[in-house]
PDB file of C-alpha atoms in Angstrom:
ATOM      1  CA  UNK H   1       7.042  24.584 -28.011  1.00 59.00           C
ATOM      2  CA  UNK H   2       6.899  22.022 -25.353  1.00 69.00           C
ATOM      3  CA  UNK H   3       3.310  20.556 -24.067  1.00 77.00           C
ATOM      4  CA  UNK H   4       2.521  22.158 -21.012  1.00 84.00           C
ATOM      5  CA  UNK H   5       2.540  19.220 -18.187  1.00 87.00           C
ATOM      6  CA  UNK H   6      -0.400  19.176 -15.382  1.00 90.00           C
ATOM      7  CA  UNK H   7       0.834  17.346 -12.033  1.00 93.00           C
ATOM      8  CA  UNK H   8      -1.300  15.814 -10.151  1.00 95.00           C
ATOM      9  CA  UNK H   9      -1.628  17.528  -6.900  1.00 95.00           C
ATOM     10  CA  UNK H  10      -1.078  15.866  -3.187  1.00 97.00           C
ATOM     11  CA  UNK H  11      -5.171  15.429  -3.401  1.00 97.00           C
ATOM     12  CA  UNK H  12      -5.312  13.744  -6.830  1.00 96.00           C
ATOM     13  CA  UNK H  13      -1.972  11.682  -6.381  1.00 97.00           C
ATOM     14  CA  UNK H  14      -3.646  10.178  -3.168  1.00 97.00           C
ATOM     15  CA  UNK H  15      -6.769   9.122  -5.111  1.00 96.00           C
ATOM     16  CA  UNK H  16      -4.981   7.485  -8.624  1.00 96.00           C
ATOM     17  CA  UNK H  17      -2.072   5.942  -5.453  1.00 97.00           C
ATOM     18  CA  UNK H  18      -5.003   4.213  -3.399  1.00 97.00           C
ATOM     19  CA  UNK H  19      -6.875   2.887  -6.528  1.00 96.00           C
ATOM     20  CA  UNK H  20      -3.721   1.414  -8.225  1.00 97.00           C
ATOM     21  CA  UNK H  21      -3.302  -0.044  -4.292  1.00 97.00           C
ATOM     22  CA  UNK H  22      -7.289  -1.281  -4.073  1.00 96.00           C
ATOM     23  CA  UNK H  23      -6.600  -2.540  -7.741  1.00 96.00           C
ATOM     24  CA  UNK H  24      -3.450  -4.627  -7.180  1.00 97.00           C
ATOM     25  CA  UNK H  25      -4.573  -5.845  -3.534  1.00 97.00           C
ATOM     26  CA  UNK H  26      -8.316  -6.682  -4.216  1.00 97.00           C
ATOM     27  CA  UNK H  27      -7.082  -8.773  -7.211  1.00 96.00           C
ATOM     28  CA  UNK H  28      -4.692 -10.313  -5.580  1.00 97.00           C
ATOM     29  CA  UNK H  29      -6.421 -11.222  -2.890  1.00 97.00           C
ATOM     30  CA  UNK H  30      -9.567 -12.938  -4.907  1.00 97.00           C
ATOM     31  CA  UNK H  31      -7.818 -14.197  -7.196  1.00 96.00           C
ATOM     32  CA  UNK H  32      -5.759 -16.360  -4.344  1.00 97.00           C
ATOM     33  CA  UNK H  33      -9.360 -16.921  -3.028  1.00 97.00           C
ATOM     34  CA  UNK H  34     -10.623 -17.734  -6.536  1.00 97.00           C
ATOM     35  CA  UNK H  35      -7.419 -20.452  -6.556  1.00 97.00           C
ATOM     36  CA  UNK H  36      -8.429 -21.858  -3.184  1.00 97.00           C
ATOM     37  CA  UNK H  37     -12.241 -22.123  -3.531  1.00 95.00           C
ATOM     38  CA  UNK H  38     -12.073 -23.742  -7.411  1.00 95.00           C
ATOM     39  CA  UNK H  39      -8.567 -24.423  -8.386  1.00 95.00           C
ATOM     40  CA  UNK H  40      -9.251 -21.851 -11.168  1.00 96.00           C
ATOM     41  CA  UNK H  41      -7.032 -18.856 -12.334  1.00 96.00           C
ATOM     42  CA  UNK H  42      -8.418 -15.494 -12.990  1.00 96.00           C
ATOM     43  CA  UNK H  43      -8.075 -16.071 -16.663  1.00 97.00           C
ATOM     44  CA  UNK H  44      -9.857 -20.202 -16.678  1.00 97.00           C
ATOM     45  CA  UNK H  45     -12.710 -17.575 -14.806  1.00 98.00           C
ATOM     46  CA  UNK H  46     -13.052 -14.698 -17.223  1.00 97.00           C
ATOM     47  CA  UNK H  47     -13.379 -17.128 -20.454  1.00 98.00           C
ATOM     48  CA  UNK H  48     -15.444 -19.516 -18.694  1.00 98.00           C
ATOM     49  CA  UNK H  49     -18.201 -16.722 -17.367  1.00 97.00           C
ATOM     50  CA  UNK H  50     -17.928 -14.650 -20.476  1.00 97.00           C
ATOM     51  CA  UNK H  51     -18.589 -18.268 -22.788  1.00 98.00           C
ATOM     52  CA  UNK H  52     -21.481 -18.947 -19.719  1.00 97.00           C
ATOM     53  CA  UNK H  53     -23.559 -15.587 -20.322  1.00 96.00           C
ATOM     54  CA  UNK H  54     -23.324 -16.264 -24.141  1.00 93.00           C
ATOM     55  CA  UNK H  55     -26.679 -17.377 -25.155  1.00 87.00           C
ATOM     56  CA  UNK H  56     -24.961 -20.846 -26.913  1.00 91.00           C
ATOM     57  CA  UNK H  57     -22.332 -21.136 -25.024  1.00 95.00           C
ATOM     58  CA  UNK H  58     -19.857 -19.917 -27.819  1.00 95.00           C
ATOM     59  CA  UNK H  59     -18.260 -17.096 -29.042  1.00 95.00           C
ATOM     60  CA  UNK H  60     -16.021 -16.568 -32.185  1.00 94.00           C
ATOM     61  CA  UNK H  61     -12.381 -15.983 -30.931  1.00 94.00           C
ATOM     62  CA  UNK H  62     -12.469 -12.897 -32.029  1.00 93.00           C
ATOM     63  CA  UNK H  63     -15.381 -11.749 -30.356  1.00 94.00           C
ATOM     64  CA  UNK H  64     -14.351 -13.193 -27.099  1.00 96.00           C
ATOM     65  CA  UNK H  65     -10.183 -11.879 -27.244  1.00 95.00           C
ATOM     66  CA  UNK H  66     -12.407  -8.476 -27.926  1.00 92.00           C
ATOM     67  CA  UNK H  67     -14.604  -8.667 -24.960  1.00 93.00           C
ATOM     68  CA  UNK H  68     -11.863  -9.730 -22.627  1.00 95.00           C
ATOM     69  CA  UNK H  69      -9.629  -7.103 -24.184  1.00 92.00           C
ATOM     70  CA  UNK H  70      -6.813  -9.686 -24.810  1.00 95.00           C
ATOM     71  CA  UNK H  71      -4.192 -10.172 -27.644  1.00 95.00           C
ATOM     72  CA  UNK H  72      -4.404 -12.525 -29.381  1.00 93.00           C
ATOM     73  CA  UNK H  73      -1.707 -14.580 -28.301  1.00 95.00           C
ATOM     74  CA  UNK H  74      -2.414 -14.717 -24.720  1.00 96.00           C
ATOM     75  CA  UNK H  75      -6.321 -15.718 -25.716  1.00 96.00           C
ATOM     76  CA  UNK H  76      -4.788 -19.002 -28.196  1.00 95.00           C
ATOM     77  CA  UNK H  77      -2.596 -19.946 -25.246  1.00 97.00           C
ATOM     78  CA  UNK H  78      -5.135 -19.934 -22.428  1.00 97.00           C
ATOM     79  CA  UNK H  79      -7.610 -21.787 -25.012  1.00 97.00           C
ATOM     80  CA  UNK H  80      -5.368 -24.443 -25.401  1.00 97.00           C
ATOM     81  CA  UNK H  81      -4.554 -24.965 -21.830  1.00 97.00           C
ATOM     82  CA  UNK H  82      -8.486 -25.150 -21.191  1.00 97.00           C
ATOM     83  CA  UNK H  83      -8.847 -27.209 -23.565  1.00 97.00           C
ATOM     84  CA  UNK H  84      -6.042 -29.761 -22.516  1.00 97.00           C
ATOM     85  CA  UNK H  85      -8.377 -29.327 -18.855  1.00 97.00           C
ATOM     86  CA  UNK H  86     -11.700 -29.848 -21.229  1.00 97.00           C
ATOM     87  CA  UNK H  87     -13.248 -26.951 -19.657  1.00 98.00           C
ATOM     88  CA  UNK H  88     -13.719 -25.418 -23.686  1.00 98.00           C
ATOM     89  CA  UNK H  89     -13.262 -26.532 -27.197  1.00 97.00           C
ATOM     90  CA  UNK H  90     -12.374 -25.046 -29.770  1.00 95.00           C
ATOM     91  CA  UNK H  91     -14.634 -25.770 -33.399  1.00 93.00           C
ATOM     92  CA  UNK H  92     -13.933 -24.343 -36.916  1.00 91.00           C
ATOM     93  CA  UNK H  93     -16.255 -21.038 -37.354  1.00 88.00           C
ATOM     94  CA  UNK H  94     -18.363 -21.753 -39.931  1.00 87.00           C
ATOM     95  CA  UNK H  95     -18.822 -17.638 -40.935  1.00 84.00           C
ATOM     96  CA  UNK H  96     -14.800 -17.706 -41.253  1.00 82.00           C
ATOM     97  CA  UNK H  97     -13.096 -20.684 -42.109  1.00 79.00           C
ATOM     98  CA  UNK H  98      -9.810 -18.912 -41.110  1.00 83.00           C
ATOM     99  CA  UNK H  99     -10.820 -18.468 -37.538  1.00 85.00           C
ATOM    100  CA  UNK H 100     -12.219 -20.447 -34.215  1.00 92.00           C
ATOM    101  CA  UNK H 101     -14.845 -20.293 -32.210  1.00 95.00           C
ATOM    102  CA  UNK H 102     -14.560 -21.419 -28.243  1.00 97.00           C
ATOM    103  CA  UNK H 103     -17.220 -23.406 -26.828  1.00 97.00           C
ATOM    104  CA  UNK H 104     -18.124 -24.114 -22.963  1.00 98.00           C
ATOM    105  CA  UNK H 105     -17.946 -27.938 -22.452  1.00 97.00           C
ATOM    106  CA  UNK H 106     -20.513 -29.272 -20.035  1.00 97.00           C
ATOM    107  CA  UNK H 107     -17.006 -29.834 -17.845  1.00 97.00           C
ATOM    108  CA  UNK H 108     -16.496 -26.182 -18.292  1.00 98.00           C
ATOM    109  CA  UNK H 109     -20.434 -25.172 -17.343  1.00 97.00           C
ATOM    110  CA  UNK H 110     -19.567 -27.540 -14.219  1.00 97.00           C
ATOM    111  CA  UNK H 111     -16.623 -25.627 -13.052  1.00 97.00           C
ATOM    112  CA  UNK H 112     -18.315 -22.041 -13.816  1.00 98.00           C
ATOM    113  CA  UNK H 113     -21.563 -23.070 -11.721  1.00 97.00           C
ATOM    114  CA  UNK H 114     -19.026 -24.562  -8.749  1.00 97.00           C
ATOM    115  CA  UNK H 115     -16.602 -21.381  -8.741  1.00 97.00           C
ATOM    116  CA  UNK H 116     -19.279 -18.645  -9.716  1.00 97.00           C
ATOM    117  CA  UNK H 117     -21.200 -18.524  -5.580  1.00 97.00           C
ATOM    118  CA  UNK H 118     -17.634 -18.750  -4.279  1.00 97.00           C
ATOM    119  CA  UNK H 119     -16.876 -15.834  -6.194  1.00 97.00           C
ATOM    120  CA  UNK H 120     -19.593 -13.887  -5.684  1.00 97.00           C
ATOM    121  CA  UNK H 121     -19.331 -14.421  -1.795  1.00 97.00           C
ATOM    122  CA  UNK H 122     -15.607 -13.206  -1.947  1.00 97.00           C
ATOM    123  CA  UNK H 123     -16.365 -10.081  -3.834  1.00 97.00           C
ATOM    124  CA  UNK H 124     -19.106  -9.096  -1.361  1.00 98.00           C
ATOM    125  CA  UNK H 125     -16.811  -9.913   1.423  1.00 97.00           C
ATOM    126  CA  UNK H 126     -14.211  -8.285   0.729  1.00 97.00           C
ATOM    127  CA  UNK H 127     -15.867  -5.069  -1.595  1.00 97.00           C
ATOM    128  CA  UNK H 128     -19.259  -4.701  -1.952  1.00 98.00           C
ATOM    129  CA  UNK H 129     -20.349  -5.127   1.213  1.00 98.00           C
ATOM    130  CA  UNK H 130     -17.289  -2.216   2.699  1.00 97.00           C
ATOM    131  CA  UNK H 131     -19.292   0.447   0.604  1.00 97.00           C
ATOM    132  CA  UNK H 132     -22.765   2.189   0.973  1.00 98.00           C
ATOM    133  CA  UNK H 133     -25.565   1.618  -1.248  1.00 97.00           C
ATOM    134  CA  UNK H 134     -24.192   5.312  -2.223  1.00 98.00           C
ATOM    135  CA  UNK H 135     -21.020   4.947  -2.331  1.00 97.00           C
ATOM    136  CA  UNK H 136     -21.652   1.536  -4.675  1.00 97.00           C
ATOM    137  CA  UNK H 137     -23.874   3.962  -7.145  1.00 98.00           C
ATOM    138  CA  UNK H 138     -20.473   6.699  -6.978  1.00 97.00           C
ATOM    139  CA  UNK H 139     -18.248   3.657  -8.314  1.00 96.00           C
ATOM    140  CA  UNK H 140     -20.686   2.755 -10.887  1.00 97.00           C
ATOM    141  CA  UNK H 141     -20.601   5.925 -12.227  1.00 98.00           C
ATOM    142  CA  UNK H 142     -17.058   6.896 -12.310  1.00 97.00           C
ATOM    143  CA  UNK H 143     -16.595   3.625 -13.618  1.00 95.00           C
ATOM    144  CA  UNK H 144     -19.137   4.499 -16.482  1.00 97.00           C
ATOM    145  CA  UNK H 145     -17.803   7.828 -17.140  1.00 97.00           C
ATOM    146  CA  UNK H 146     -13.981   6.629 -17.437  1.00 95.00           C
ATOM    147  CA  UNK H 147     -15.532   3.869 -19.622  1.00 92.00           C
ATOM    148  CA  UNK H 148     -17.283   6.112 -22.103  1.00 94.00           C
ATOM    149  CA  UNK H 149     -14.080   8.451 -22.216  1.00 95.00           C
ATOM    150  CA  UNK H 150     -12.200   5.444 -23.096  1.00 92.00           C
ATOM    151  CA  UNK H 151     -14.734   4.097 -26.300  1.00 89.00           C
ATOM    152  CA  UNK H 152     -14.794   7.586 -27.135  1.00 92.00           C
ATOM    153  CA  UNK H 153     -10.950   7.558 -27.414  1.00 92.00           C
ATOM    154  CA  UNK H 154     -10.585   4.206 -28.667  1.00 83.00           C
ATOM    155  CA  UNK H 155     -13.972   2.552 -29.828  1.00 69.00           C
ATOM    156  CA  UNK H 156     -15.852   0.031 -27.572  1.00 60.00           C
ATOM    157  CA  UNK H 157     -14.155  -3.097 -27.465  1.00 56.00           C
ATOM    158  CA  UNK H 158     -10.593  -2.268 -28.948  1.00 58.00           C
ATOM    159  CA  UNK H 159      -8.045  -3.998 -27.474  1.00 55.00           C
ATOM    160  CA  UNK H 160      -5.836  -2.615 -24.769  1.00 50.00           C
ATOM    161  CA  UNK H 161      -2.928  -0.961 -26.147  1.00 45.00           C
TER     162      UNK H 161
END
């Protein structure tokens, strides 16, 4: 017996079509702004602001690749080229001698707190400030319901398959 297949209709097609759209554009377009304003790439950004909300300033490797929802091999490689930049280090983990853990370098802190307003300014321009107060409480739920489906499926955290 064959599993029964549910199209999306003209209406849903529409909606998942102009998200993928907002998705790719919207990303493209700040992350070309992100470029401009700091000489930073979308990936510098995400390791330098997750390591800058950490409490120390540090995160095992594992714990960060898990909160970006990376592999592995694309975390070691961006590490390194950071670190060639000095924007992070990388120290021996002293809970796991086998593993790292990635530290913001005050040269890193520096380029977070001089790319972070620029960011912030380009998101609003170009998102936040498009929607209603309404329509920005819709998003956050959606966003928080396909989120929950997805730990429910997967576990929070687990890396993107």
């Amino acid at each position: 017996m064959g599993i029964e297949r549910r199209w999306l209709d003209e209406r849903e097609h529409r909606a998942w079509r102009s998200y993928l759209c907002l998705r790719r554009r919207l990303g493209a377009r700040l992350n070309h702004h992100l470029w401009a304003d700091s000489g930073m790439s979308e990936a510098d950004y995400e390791i330098l602001a997750v390591l800058s909300e950490h409490p120390e300033g540090r995160m095992s490797a594992l714990a960060l690749r898990c909160r970006l929802l990376w592999e592995k091999s694309r975390l070691s490689h961006q590490v390194r080229r950071m670190e060639e930049r000095g924007l992070v280090a990388r120290e021996a983990n002293p809970a796991d001698a086998r593993s790292a853990v990635v530290r913001l370098t005050p040269e890193g802190r520096t380029a977070i707190e001089g790319a972070a307003p620029h960011r912030a300014e380009r998101v609003r321009e170009h998102f936040i400030d498009l929607l209603t107060p309404e329509e920005l409480d819709t998003l956050t739920r959606i966003g928080e319901r396909v989120a929950a489906r997805l730990d429910a499926l997967e576990g929070p955290g687990a890396p993107a398959a």
